[in-house]
């Protein structure tokens, strides 16, 4: 299987933060959610992937090549969407269309126009008058219309209302219907990732805690509910993190490592993330 993204042993050191041995693989045709707390290393990883910063060691490949090795035509196969719209705010989307034609020889004006109309972006309104959701739709339309096979989104749904977020997630799902297209999106909105992602990668304090298929994660983990006395008998290597009160304990566990007749509820992606984020447990 060909990979849209391969990140191998990526390290980047700053005075107050280090990205440590990051390994991520995204097969073509899928959506990966990259999640972690603010400052965990998501944006540093993406900047390294796009060649915007130089790593200290390791490497990042997009379709088998580093960005620095790509031709201009190959780079046009990568669409990037950040959490802010970066077009001059005095432009209309019609003017954005003309502007992008001059930059990309393979710019698809027909598709861009069709998307802007379909997503109800006002034709004669300048960008600065757009809502944040409209600006994001414009950014995504532009990212997809220069031959992009990979979309890289850094907190693109942050600050949007739920209706607009759902519309954008549906756009991403449509994009990967062509099995050659892929999406790598960072977000702290776990419900968004749960809805659309095939793979989930979780980073904490600069280290990858896990990177796996979403379905495998929800099959592997469960929420154990038991008395405190029963919890003391549990193999602690099975426990990721736990909440305890005077009488009972809830814990995220590896289901396969729990022996005995215990209540283990299904864990969704949000459950898994929240337990992993607990202090003192990795």
Short mmCIF file of C-alpha atoms in Angstrom, two decimals, residues 51-255:
data_model
loop_
_atom_site.label_atom_id
_atom_site.label_comp_id
_atom_site.label_asym_id
_atom_site.label_seq_id
_atom_site.Cartn_x
_atom_site.Cartn_y
_atom_site.Cartn_z
CA UNK A 51 9.42 21.83 5.05
CA UNK A 52 8.72 25.11 6.85
CA UNK A 53 11.22 24.28 9.61
CA UNK A 54 14.30 22.07 9.59
CA UNK A 55 14.23 19.04 11.84
CA UNK A 56 17.19 18.03 13.99
CA UNK A 57 16.90 14.40 12.91
CA UNK A 58 14.54 12.03 11.15
CA UNK A 59 12.61 12.80 7.99
CA UNK A 60 9.14 13.51 6.58
CA UNK A 61 7.92 12.17 3.24
CA UNK A 62 4.86 13.10 1.20
CA UNK A 63 4.14 10.50 -1.48
CA UNK A 64 7.69 9.22 -1.00
CA UNK A 65 9.50 12.58 -1.21
CA UNK A 66 10.59 15.35 1.12
CA UNK A 67 9.12 18.75 0.26
CA UNK A 68 12.60 20.07 -0.51
CA UNK A 69 12.98 17.37 -3.19
CA UNK A 70 9.66 18.05 -4.90
CA UNK A 71 9.18 19.87 -8.17
CA UNK A 72 6.77 22.80 -8.30
CA UNK A 73 4.20 20.54 -9.97
CA UNK A 74 4.57 17.92 -7.21
CA UNK A 75 4.19 20.56 -4.49
CA UNK A 76 0.88 21.62 -6.05
CA UNK A 77 -0.40 18.18 -5.07
CA UNK A 78 -0.38 19.30 -1.42
CA UNK A 79 -3.17 21.57 -0.20
CA UNK A 80 -2.64 23.35 3.12
CA UNK A 81 -5.36 24.88 5.29
CA UNK A 82 -4.46 26.72 8.50
CA UNK A 83 -6.76 28.05 11.20
CA UNK A 84 -6.83 31.48 9.55
CA UNK A 85 -7.69 32.50 5.98
CA UNK A 86 -4.53 33.89 4.36
CA UNK A 87 -6.03 35.57 1.30
CA UNK A 88 -5.98 39.39 1.08
CA UNK A 89 -9.21 40.38 2.75
CA UNK A 90 -10.16 42.97 0.16
CA UNK A 91 -10.59 40.28 -2.51
CA UNK A 92 -13.81 38.55 -3.54
CA UNK A 93 -13.73 34.85 -4.36
CA UNK A 94 -13.89 35.76 -8.06
CA UNK A 95 -10.69 37.75 -7.59
CA UNK A 96 -9.16 34.88 -5.60
CA UNK A 97 -9.87 32.68 -8.62
CA UNK A 98 -7.98 35.04 -10.94
CA UNK A 99 -5.12 35.33 -8.44
CA UNK A 100 -4.73 31.55 -8.11
CA UNK A 101 -4.76 31.05 -11.90
CA UNK A 102 -1.53 33.04 -12.05
CA UNK A 103 0.14 30.87 -9.39
CA UNK A 104 -0.90 27.35 -10.42
CA UNK A 105 -0.73 26.21 -14.03
CA UNK A 106 -3.19 23.39 -13.20
CA UNK A 107 -5.66 25.59 -11.32
CA UNK A 108 -9.20 24.25 -11.78
CA UNK A 109 -11.25 27.40 -12.10
CA UNK A 110 -14.42 25.53 -12.98
CA UNK A 111 -14.29 23.39 -9.83
CA UNK A 112 -13.38 26.37 -7.64
CA UNK A 113 -16.34 28.35 -8.98
CA UNK A 114 -18.65 25.38 -8.57
CA UNK A 115 -17.51 24.84 -4.97
CA UNK A 116 -17.89 28.49 -4.01
CA UNK A 117 -21.43 28.54 -5.42
CA UNK A 118 -22.33 25.17 -3.84
CA UNK A 119 -21.03 26.34 -0.45
CA UNK A 120 -22.97 29.61 -0.78
CA UNK A 121 -20.03 31.99 -0.68
CA UNK A 122 -21.29 35.43 -1.79
CA UNK A 123 -19.75 36.31 -5.14
CA UNK A 124 -19.35 40.06 -4.68
CA UNK A 125 -18.56 40.19 -0.97
CA UNK A 126 -14.99 40.88 0.13
CA UNK A 127 -13.30 38.27 2.30
CA UNK A 128 -13.11 40.53 5.37
CA UNK A 129 -16.93 40.50 5.51
CA UNK A 130 -17.07 36.70 5.55
CA UNK A 131 -17.88 34.74 8.67
CA UNK A 132 -15.09 32.51 9.96
CA UNK A 133 -16.90 29.50 8.50
CA UNK A 134 -17.08 31.13 5.06
CA UNK A 135 -13.38 31.96 5.21
CA UNK A 136 -12.56 28.36 6.03
CA UNK A 137 -14.69 27.04 3.16
CA UNK A 138 -12.90 29.44 0.81
CA UNK A 139 -9.51 28.22 2.07
CA UNK A 140 -10.50 24.57 1.59
CA UNK A 141 -11.90 25.22 -1.89
CA UNK A 142 -8.64 26.89 -2.88
CA UNK A 143 -6.54 24.09 -1.34
CA UNK A 144 -8.40 21.41 -3.30
CA UNK A 145 -8.42 23.12 -6.71
CA UNK A 146 -4.74 23.01 -7.71
CA UNK A 147 -4.51 19.27 -8.17
CA UNK A 148 -4.20 18.44 -4.47
CA UNK A 149 -4.07 14.76 -3.56
CA UNK A 150 -3.23 15.48 0.07
CA UNK A 151 -4.91 18.04 2.31
CA UNK A 152 -3.06 19.10 5.45
CA UNK A 153 -5.24 20.97 7.93
CA UNK A 154 -3.95 22.54 11.14
CA UNK A 155 -6.86 23.23 13.53
CA UNK A 156 -9.04 24.18 10.56
CA UNK A 157 -12.32 23.56 12.41
CA UNK A 158 -11.32 25.43 15.56
CA UNK A 159 -13.73 28.19 16.56
CA UNK A 160 -16.45 27.18 14.11
CA UNK A 161 -20.02 26.46 15.09
CA UNK A 162 -21.14 22.80 14.97
CA UNK A 163 -23.19 23.20 11.77
CA UNK A 164 -20.29 24.65 9.80
CA UNK A 165 -17.87 22.08 11.26
CA UNK A 166 -20.13 19.29 10.07
CA UNK A 167 -20.31 20.83 6.59
CA UNK A 168 -16.52 20.98 6.41
CA UNK A 169 -16.17 17.40 7.65
CA UNK A 170 -18.56 16.28 4.90
CA UNK A 171 -16.36 18.10 2.37
CA UNK A 172 -13.34 16.13 3.60
CA UNK A 173 -15.24 12.85 3.38
CA UNK A 174 -16.19 13.66 -0.22
CA UNK A 175 -12.56 14.50 -1.00
CA UNK A 176 -11.30 11.04 -0.02
CA UNK A 177 -13.96 9.21 -2.04
CA UNK A 178 -11.26 9.21 -4.69
CA UNK A 179 -9.06 6.62 -3.03
CA UNK A 180 -5.93 8.47 -4.16
CA UNK A 181 -6.81 11.48 -2.00
CA UNK A 182 -5.86 11.74 1.68
CA UNK A 183 -6.33 14.12 4.61
CA UNK A 184 -4.06 14.80 7.59
CA UNK A 185 -5.84 17.05 10.08
CA UNK A 186 -4.82 18.25 13.51
CA UNK A 187 -7.59 19.17 15.91
CA UNK A 188 -8.42 19.29 19.59
CA UNK A 189 -12.12 18.72 18.79
CA UNK A 190 -12.23 14.99 19.34
CA UNK A 191 -15.84 14.58 18.16
CA UNK A 192 -14.80 15.85 14.71
CA UNK A 193 -12.05 13.26 14.48
CA UNK A 194 -14.35 10.50 15.64
CA UNK A 195 -16.82 11.32 12.88
CA UNK A 196 -14.49 11.28 9.88
CA UNK A 197 -11.09 9.79 10.67
CA UNK A 198 -9.88 6.32 9.74
CA UNK A 199 -6.69 6.71 11.80
CA UNK A 200 -6.00 8.55 15.05
CA UNK A 201 -2.57 9.73 16.20
CA UNK A 202 -2.19 11.11 19.72
CA UNK A 203 0.78 13.23 20.77
CA UNK A 204 1.56 14.23 24.35
CA UNK A 205 4.48 16.42 25.43
CA UNK A 206 6.24 15.93 22.09
CA UNK A 207 5.92 12.13 21.99
CA UNK A 208 3.53 9.95 20.03
CA UNK A 209 1.48 7.93 22.51
CA UNK A 210 -0.29 5.91 19.82
CA UNK A 211 -1.03 5.98 16.10
CA UNK A 212 -3.58 3.41 14.97
CA UNK A 213 -6.78 2.70 13.09
CA UNK A 214 -9.74 4.22 14.90
CA UNK A 215 -11.68 0.94 14.92
CA UNK A 216 -8.71 -0.92 16.39
CA UNK A 217 -8.45 1.62 19.21
CA UNK A 218 -12.10 1.27 20.21
CA UNK A 219 -11.77 -2.51 20.11
CA UNK A 220 -8.55 -2.52 22.16
CA UNK A 221 -9.64 -0.26 25.03
CA UNK A 222 -12.56 -0.27 27.45
CA UNK A 223 -13.77 1.49 30.59
CA UNK A 224 -13.53 -0.80 33.63
CA UNK A 225 -16.01 -0.04 36.42
CA UNK A 226 -15.45 -1.74 39.75
CA UNK A 227 -15.15 -1.29 43.50
CA UNK A 228 -11.91 0.06 44.91
CA UNK A 229 -11.14 -3.29 46.50
CA UNK A 230 -11.58 -5.09 43.18
CA UNK A 231 -9.40 -2.48 41.50
CA UNK A 232 -6.54 -3.36 43.80
CA UNK A 233 -6.61 -6.90 42.37
CA UNK A 234 -6.36 -5.73 38.74
CA UNK A 235 -3.11 -6.19 36.81
CA UNK A 236 -1.90 -2.58 36.76
CA UNK A 237 -0.06 -3.08 33.45
CA UNK A 238 -3.57 -3.20 31.93
CA UNK A 239 -4.48 0.23 33.32
CA UNK A 240 -3.87 3.43 31.34
CA UNK A 241 -5.38 5.88 33.84
CA UNK A 242 -8.21 5.91 36.35
CA UNK A 243 -10.71 8.00 38.30
CA UNK A 244 -11.43 6.95 41.87
CA UNK A 245 -13.81 8.09 44.59
CA UNK A 246 -14.45 6.74 48.08
CA UNK A 247 -16.30 3.67 46.84
CA UNK A 248 -15.55 2.88 43.18
CA UNK A 249 -13.06 3.21 40.34
CA UNK A 250 -13.43 3.86 36.61
CA UNK A 251 -10.34 3.06 34.55
CA UNK A 252 -9.28 2.98 30.92
CA UNK A 253 -7.83 -0.48 30.36
CA UNK A 254 -6.45 -2.80 27.72
CA UNK A 255 -9.38 -5.21 27.56
#
